[in-house]
């Protein structure tokens, strides 16, 4: 049997990291077994679903490289299928029309609350006589459709992550609503908007899903859905409930954690490959303990026995490390197009020729943790990033740091800078040998240690005493006619 799995996001927000991680596990499982990965948009909640969120989710999955084999299918295009399923359950007396009004439900809930009991429907309309039903209809009440849930039933399944899971029918809140009330005037036998559990089951049957892989927050739904599969008389798929992603503090990841959409990660300078790699590590580990892998490499080894039951704590340091591994592996040609949007967003004028930009990417690549860098309020961390490290190459004059100022104030440094300036002024072009020769000449001429020349030059050129390779920095700045004015400015301090 061909493996068929699906990701079924609700378009009620931008692509969330939890949904993306579920998509990763589905993708890995499908690719491990040569199966199909299907994309279904669960947009039956008309008020909260938006087309722009659907687009956002599709774009996000594409950016992450989580290509799907079938779809996207939208539940809103499939209402007739759900109606047929509901009708089948009604015909088989497994579902019924319930006329309980919202006022009556509120009263029921209030009495249960007063008793300290969990809220549940008391199944009061399960066995209405035709006369009783006719009375409600005559009174103008619009029914919802409820599916019968036997309180005595124990529902259990073998979960690929959690082993045997059991659920008591009495813990499912009474007979469940599978379709809302139809619009007023829709006719006595019409059926309103289908609800989540029903639509999911009908779709998973229709799409021949063999393995339902989703977050553990859906476990109670699984118990209900198993009853629906039984009611519809079809084979029940396998289930894998993956651990939730927890905040670094070990709490459920929420909007308050600031970063929840995958676009937040993109904006902070994480690359797609690193993000899918890190998401794979949120709950799964490779048998050989390898931590850096492509999706294909992970798929070759993926299985649910190595997925943890416990929630996966989000670890920014780990993500930064994974991201840096990806950035360090990239060639300058790969890195440059990733850096350019960040440079532009920072207001840098990216008008240098391509070979200069590639040289800059080559210079900073090995030091990068993120494409952006600097202090990130949302994580509370500072990373080494492309915007930060390249600032000095795009701005007219660097601000002098404290240490650089101290360095430039030392005895003899002005003379060193003057020699450097004079020599450099005669070099319209400079390469690595030329730059090295220049430093050697000035060192000799001034009779100082080479380290002093280098420290002074760096301070004058960049306003800092640490940074990327000095020779390369000098070449880059001189090529853009920035080196001489900076030496000049430093001499004026
Ligand atoms: N639409 C559901 C969600 O976004 C998916 C549930 C499922 O995978 O069955 O959580």
XYZ file of C-alpha atoms and ligand atoms in Angstrom:
503
model
C 0.000 0.000 0.000
C 1.369 3.399 -0.967
C 1.982 5.677 1.972
C -0.177 8.801 1.767
C 0.119 11.564 4.326
C -1.137 15.107 4.474
C -0.651 18.486 6.037
C -3.957 20.185 6.703
C -3.424 23.766 7.825
C -6.280 26.090 8.672
C -5.735 29.434 6.914
C -6.371 31.497 10.015
C -2.884 32.979 10.277
C 0.553 33.041 8.662
C 2.467 29.762 8.400
C 3.156 28.828 12.010
C 6.317 27.078 13.132
C 4.220 24.250 14.654
C 2.406 23.633 11.373
C 5.684 23.831 9.475
C 7.269 21.265 11.798
C 4.273 18.941 11.316
C 4.723 19.433 7.570
C 8.410 18.490 7.917
C 7.572 15.212 9.681
C 4.924 14.391 7.078
C 7.316 15.189 4.254
C 10.063 13.060 5.804
C 7.732 10.134 6.328
C 6.362 10.341 2.779
C 9.860 10.509 1.304
C 11.141 7.716 3.546
C 8.477 5.410 2.146
C 8.270 6.661 -1.427
C 4.785 7.919 -0.650
C 2.664 10.960 -1.399
C 2.446 14.178 0.572
C -0.860 15.974 0.167
C -1.752 19.557 1.003
C -5.251 20.354 2.169
C -6.486 23.738 3.262
C -9.018 23.435 6.076
C -11.056 26.542 5.493
C -14.471 25.491 6.774
C -14.289 28.159 9.486
C -15.554 30.874 7.171
C -15.183 33.753 9.602
C -11.533 33.126 10.460
C -10.209 31.749 7.161
C -8.621 34.212 4.731
C -7.285 33.769 1.209
C -4.169 35.761 2.081
C -3.309 33.257 4.814
C -3.711 30.388 2.362
C -1.262 32.149 0.066
C 1.066 32.787 2.976
C 1.044 29.095 3.904
C 1.685 27.955 0.324
C 4.540 30.449 -0.059
C 6.023 29.360 3.255
C 5.954 25.652 2.449
C 7.564 26.410 -0.914
C 10.247 28.566 0.685
C 11.043 25.744 3.089
C 11.317 23.257 0.229
C 8.398 21.196 1.524
C 6.969 20.493 -1.898
C 3.706 18.582 -2.000
C 2.595 15.940 -4.478
C -1.152 16.641 -4.573
C -3.270 19.667 -3.831
C -3.780 22.213 -2.488
C -7.336 21.026 -1.950
C -9.693 23.386 -0.191
C -12.399 22.070 2.090
C -14.659 24.876 0.953
C -14.750 23.192 -2.495
C -15.811 19.886 -1.013
C -18.980 20.673 0.929
C -21.113 18.252 -1.074
C -18.869 15.371 -0.015
C -19.312 16.240 3.660
C -23.067 16.564 3.190
C -23.159 13.040 1.772
C -21.173 11.699 4.713
C -23.467 13.395 7.192
C -26.494 12.017 5.385
C -25.056 8.522 5.583
C -24.611 8.839 9.340
C -28.165 10.187 9.672
C -29.565 7.353 7.536
C -27.791 4.790 9.683
C -29.145 6.431 12.839
C -25.620 7.167 14.038
C -26.340 10.863 13.940
C -29.431 12.896 14.641
C -30.868 16.392 14.525
C -30.542 18.215 17.795
C -32.762 21.236 18.457
C -31.357 22.258 21.829
C -31.181 26.052 21.801
C -28.137 28.019 22.807
C -30.035 29.318 25.843
C -30.715 25.734 26.919
C -27.071 24.801 26.363
C -25.978 27.759 28.480
C -28.301 26.668 31.280
C -26.942 23.139 31.065
C -23.375 24.409 31.267
C -24.214 26.621 34.250
C -25.701 23.729 36.246
C -22.708 21.549 35.410
C -20.348 24.294 36.458
C -22.226 24.809 39.732
C -21.772 21.098 40.446
C -18.091 21.356 39.561
C -18.609 18.963 36.650
C -16.932 19.203 33.240
C -19.195 20.711 30.578
C -20.809 18.167 28.315
C -23.937 17.797 26.248
C -26.462 15.557 28.004
C -27.673 13.935 24.766
C -31.231 15.098 25.495
C -32.356 15.070 21.868
C -30.870 11.703 20.982
C -34.218 9.921 20.892
C -36.817 12.496 19.951
C -40.140 11.162 18.711
C -41.315 12.387 15.285
C -43.971 14.451 17.134
C -41.400 16.164 19.352
C -39.265 16.916 16.318
C -42.233 18.342 14.449
C -42.906 20.672 17.374
C -39.371 22.060 17.353
C -39.554 22.544 13.605
C -42.907 24.287 13.932
C -41.349 26.539 16.580
C -38.766 27.576 13.964
C -35.745 25.963 15.588
C -32.857 25.088 13.262
C -31.121 21.854 14.293
C -27.445 21.021 14.435
C -26.380 17.478 13.574
C -24.892 15.433 16.384
C -23.005 12.176 16.133
C -23.728 9.672 18.900
C -20.893 8.920 21.288
C -21.241 5.926 23.548
C -20.063 6.881 27.042
C -19.173 3.260 27.782
C -16.820 2.922 24.832
C -13.125 2.734 25.386
C -11.377 3.997 22.260
C -7.788 2.973 21.793
C -5.190 2.935 19.082
C -1.512 2.195 18.686
C 0.116 5.544 18.097
C 3.396 5.426 16.162
C 4.939 7.892 18.635
C 3.113 7.268 21.890
C 2.313 3.549 21.766
C -1.116 2.526 23.039
C -3.403 5.484 23.681
C -6.820 4.971 25.278
C -9.680 7.341 25.656
C -12.979 6.898 27.464
C -16.129 7.748 25.499
C -17.504 9.569 28.550
C -14.582 12.022 28.350
C -15.536 13.274 24.902
C -18.197 15.753 25.969
C -21.336 13.895 24.926
C -22.742 13.506 21.421
C -20.668 15.748 19.174
C -21.848 18.347 16.737
C -20.706 17.476 13.226
C -22.637 20.151 11.355
C -23.884 23.561 12.369
C -27.486 24.647 11.987
C -28.493 25.489 8.426
C -29.401 29.052 7.502
C -32.922 30.091 8.383
C -35.312 29.133 5.630
C -32.899 26.536 4.243
C -35.505 23.812 4.464
C -36.104 21.118 7.003
C -33.689 18.544 5.630
C -30.796 20.810 4.879
C -27.472 20.558 6.663
C -25.345 23.501 7.786
C -21.600 24.032 7.776
C -19.742 20.769 8.563
C -17.383 20.896 11.521
C -13.727 20.046 11.781
C -13.793 16.410 12.939
C -16.325 15.362 10.341
C -14.653 17.163 7.444
C -11.207 15.809 8.355
C -12.422 12.231 8.474
C -14.344 12.472 5.202
C -11.278 14.021 3.547
C -8.797 11.565 4.987
C -10.987 8.725 3.725
C -11.476 10.307 0.311
C -7.775 11.152 -0.049
C -6.820 7.616 1.018
C -4.596 8.856 3.821
C -2.712 5.947 5.387
C -0.981 7.781 8.243
C -2.265 10.845 10.071
C 0.727 12.746 11.425
C -0.149 15.801 13.504
C 0.513 17.547 16.796
C -0.417 15.931 20.087
C -2.972 18.674 20.714
C -5.217 16.633 18.394
C -5.285 13.454 20.526
C -8.831 13.971 21.818
C -9.946 14.649 18.239
C -8.412 11.359 17.191
C -10.636 9.489 19.657
C -13.694 11.190 18.157
C -12.485 10.644 14.618
C -11.962 6.916 15.200
C -15.652 6.678 16.122
C -16.537 8.468 12.894
C -14.393 6.079 10.827
C -16.223 3.178 12.473
C -19.561 4.849 11.853
C -18.730 5.276 8.184
C -17.562 1.655 8.004
C -14.060 2.258 6.676
C -10.503 1.301 7.609
C -8.921 3.518 10.234
C -5.537 5.028 9.296
C -2.518 4.917 11.565
C -1.893 7.891 13.828
C 1.325 9.607 14.912
C 1.007 12.421 17.402
C 4.142 14.485 17.440
C 5.331 16.378 20.528
C 4.478 20.043 20.770
C 7.113 22.706 20.372
C 7.650 24.375 23.739
C 9.064 27.811 24.465
C 12.636 27.961 25.833
C 11.001 28.183 29.283
C 9.217 24.884 28.642
C 5.721 26.366 28.198
C 3.426 25.897 25.244
C 4.697 28.140 22.449
C 2.309 31.059 22.169
C 1.961 34.351 20.345
C 3.553 35.992 23.367
C 6.805 34.255 22.522
C 7.060 36.774 19.722
C 8.346 34.524 17.005
C 5.807 32.031 15.750
C 5.450 32.509 12.022
C 8.188 31.125 9.810
C 8.480 34.567 8.199
C 9.695 35.936 11.529
C 12.587 33.505 11.257
C 13.249 34.502 7.669
C 13.273 38.176 8.667
C 15.781 37.453 11.414
C 18.187 35.966 8.900
C 17.634 32.221 9.123
C 17.891 30.289 5.867
C 15.284 27.742 4.810
C 17.579 24.698 4.915
C 18.719 25.499 8.435
C 15.178 26.025 9.596
C 13.886 22.693 8.249
C 17.007 21.014 9.646
C 16.357 22.529 13.064
C 12.634 21.711 12.944
C 13.552 18.089 12.227
C 15.638 18.099 15.401
C 12.652 19.383 17.385
C 11.502 15.958 18.469
C 13.537 13.637 16.261
C 17.153 12.527 16.362
C 19.130 10.642 13.737
C 20.332 7.122 14.632
C 23.938 8.173 14.060
C 23.471 11.387 16.098
C 24.220 13.487 13.019
C 22.734 16.948 13.430
C 23.271 18.657 10.110
C 21.394 17.105 7.240
C 19.279 18.002 4.247
C 15.629 16.983 4.170
C 16.544 14.118 1.832
C 19.292 12.898 4.141
C 16.953 13.020 7.142
C 14.208 11.251 5.163
C 16.553 8.358 4.408
C 16.741 7.630 8.151
C 13.419 8.916 9.431
C 11.182 6.796 11.619
C 8.717 7.466 14.388
C 10.547 5.282 16.917
C 13.069 8.070 17.199
C 10.465 10.777 17.802
C 10.227 11.840 21.450
C 7.004 11.787 23.402
C 8.007 14.763 25.524
C 7.534 18.308 24.250
C 10.464 19.766 22.309
C 11.939 22.890 23.870
C 12.912 25.590 21.439
C 16.624 26.340 21.762
C 17.817 29.533 20.077
C 21.502 28.779 20.587
C 21.049 25.497 18.804
C 19.157 27.121 15.943
C 21.891 29.753 15.618
C 24.492 27.027 15.490
C 22.579 25.079 12.832
C 22.083 28.267 10.804
C 25.778 29.115 11.004
C 26.643 25.660 9.682
C 24.493 26.334 6.621
C 25.864 29.824 6.068
C 29.461 28.626 6.368
C 28.874 25.895 3.790
C 27.418 28.245 1.199
C 29.538 29.445 -1.683
C 29.775 33.241 -2.136
C 27.497 32.850 -5.188
C 24.873 31.197 -3.004
C 25.319 33.551 -0.104
C 25.234 36.836 -1.993
C 21.578 36.723 -3.129
C 20.583 35.842 0.447
C 22.520 38.798 1.844
C 21.422 41.459 -0.628
C 17.822 41.834 0.635
C 19.120 42.226 4.190
C 21.645 44.846 3.129
C 18.978 46.714 1.226
C 16.548 46.530 4.135
C 19.261 48.028 6.334
C 19.471 50.968 3.923
C 22.849 50.044 2.458
C 23.370 51.141 -1.110
C 24.184 47.904 -2.884
C 25.566 49.487 -6.042
C 29.037 47.955 -6.143
C 29.934 45.581 -8.954
C 29.270 41.910 -8.516
C 32.875 40.873 -8.047
C 33.225 43.344 -5.165
C 30.012 42.043 -3.572
C 31.177 38.445 -3.987
C 34.485 39.348 -2.362
C 32.571 40.824 0.578
C 30.387 37.707 0.851
C 33.564 35.594 0.815
C 35.049 37.718 3.575
C 32.119 37.648 5.982
C 30.666 34.201 5.178
C 32.781 32.236 7.683
C 31.764 34.505 10.588
C 28.011 34.505 10.027
C 25.441 33.082 12.417
C 22.491 34.763 10.734
C 22.056 36.888 7.625
C 21.026 39.868 9.731
C 22.691 39.767 13.129
C 22.914 42.218 15.961
C 20.735 42.241 19.046
C 17.375 40.625 18.482
C 14.762 41.751 20.945
C 12.499 38.787 20.256
C 15.116 36.255 21.347
C 17.180 38.394 23.681
C 20.283 37.185 21.818
C 22.953 38.885 19.788
C 24.162 37.057 16.703
C 26.958 37.730 14.264
C 25.168 38.621 11.094
C 25.521 39.931 7.588
C 24.102 43.392 8.227
C 26.228 43.978 11.290
C 29.512 42.714 9.944
C 29.207 44.500 6.602
C 28.113 47.874 7.926
C 31.574 49.352 7.663
C 31.763 48.491 3.954
C 28.601 50.369 3.086
C 28.724 53.452 5.266
C 30.711 56.559 4.405
C 32.501 56.918 7.712
C 32.470 54.496 10.602
C 31.835 55.708 14.107
C 34.947 55.205 16.178
C 34.561 52.761 19.038
C 36.213 53.423 22.394
C 39.029 50.967 21.836
C 39.696 52.268 18.338
C 39.842 55.833 19.644
C 42.350 54.739 22.290
C 44.409 52.954 19.670
C 44.487 55.997 17.396
C 45.584 58.183 20.314
C 48.692 56.134 21.025
C 52.179 57.555 20.445
C 53.493 57.025 16.957
C 50.175 55.921 15.477
C 49.700 59.138 13.486
C 53.054 58.522 11.808
C 52.037 54.989 10.947
C 48.782 56.219 9.439
C 50.570 58.928 7.468
C 52.926 56.347 5.963
C 50.018 54.065 5.141
C 48.138 56.929 3.548
C 51.046 58.088 1.427
C 51.814 54.608 0.168
C 48.192 53.731 -0.481
C 47.600 56.958 -2.393
C 50.049 55.704 -4.986
C 48.251 52.397 -5.410
C 45.214 52.828 -7.642
C 44.668 49.062 -7.571
C 45.433 46.744 -4.756
C 45.502 42.974 -4.458
C 46.444 40.654 -1.639
C 50.196 40.741 -2.320
C 50.113 44.501 -2.706
C 48.275 44.944 0.591
C 50.631 42.611 2.444
C 53.668 44.383 0.919
C 52.248 47.719 2.021
C 51.946 46.592 5.633
C 55.453 45.138 5.596
C 56.955 48.323 4.168
C 55.282 50.596 6.699
C 56.241 48.240 9.558
C 59.871 48.440 8.490
C 59.825 52.140 7.777
C 58.386 52.976 11.210
C 60.412 50.389 13.089
C 57.379 49.125 15.000
C 55.762 45.749 15.514
C 53.532 44.608 12.670
C 50.683 44.081 15.146
C 50.681 47.794 15.947
C 50.417 48.690 12.261
C 47.568 46.248 11.776
C 45.669 47.385 14.870
C 46.031 51.025 13.880
C 44.967 50.383 10.322
C 41.925 48.434 11.430
C 40.943 51.121 13.930
C 41.221 53.811 11.255
C 39.411 51.825 8.570
C 36.591 50.297 10.571
C 36.389 52.146 13.872
C 36.807 48.777 15.596
C 39.758 46.787 16.852
C 38.317 43.407 15.876
C 36.649 42.230 12.697
C 37.041 40.188 9.553
C 40.368 39.663 7.801
C 42.228 43.001 7.634
C 43.937 42.530 4.279
C 40.643 41.680 2.596
C 38.897 44.530 4.382
C 41.550 46.963 3.144
C 41.209 45.712 -0.425
C 37.428 46.001 -0.332
C 37.473 49.491 1.110
C 40.161 50.729 -1.241
C 38.265 49.382 -4.227
C 35.301 51.502 -3.191
C 37.532 54.545 -2.523
C 36.743 54.401 1.158
C 40.159 53.555 2.588
C 41.974 56.847 1.958
C 39.241 59.133 3.325
C 39.092 57.003 6.450
C 42.829 57.247 6.999
C 42.483 60.960 6.462
C 39.650 61.187 8.970
C 41.574 59.157 11.528
C 44.550 61.472 11.179
C 42.292 64.397 11.994
C 41.124 62.847 15.297
N -6.630 22.012 10.504
C -6.000 21.364 11.595
C -4.973 22.308 12.208
O -4.553 23.244 11.556
C -5.286 20.115 11.152
C -5.731 18.957 11.872
C -5.249 17.664 11.296
O -4.106 17.561 10.872
O -6.071 16.746 11.296
O -4.603 22.118 13.345
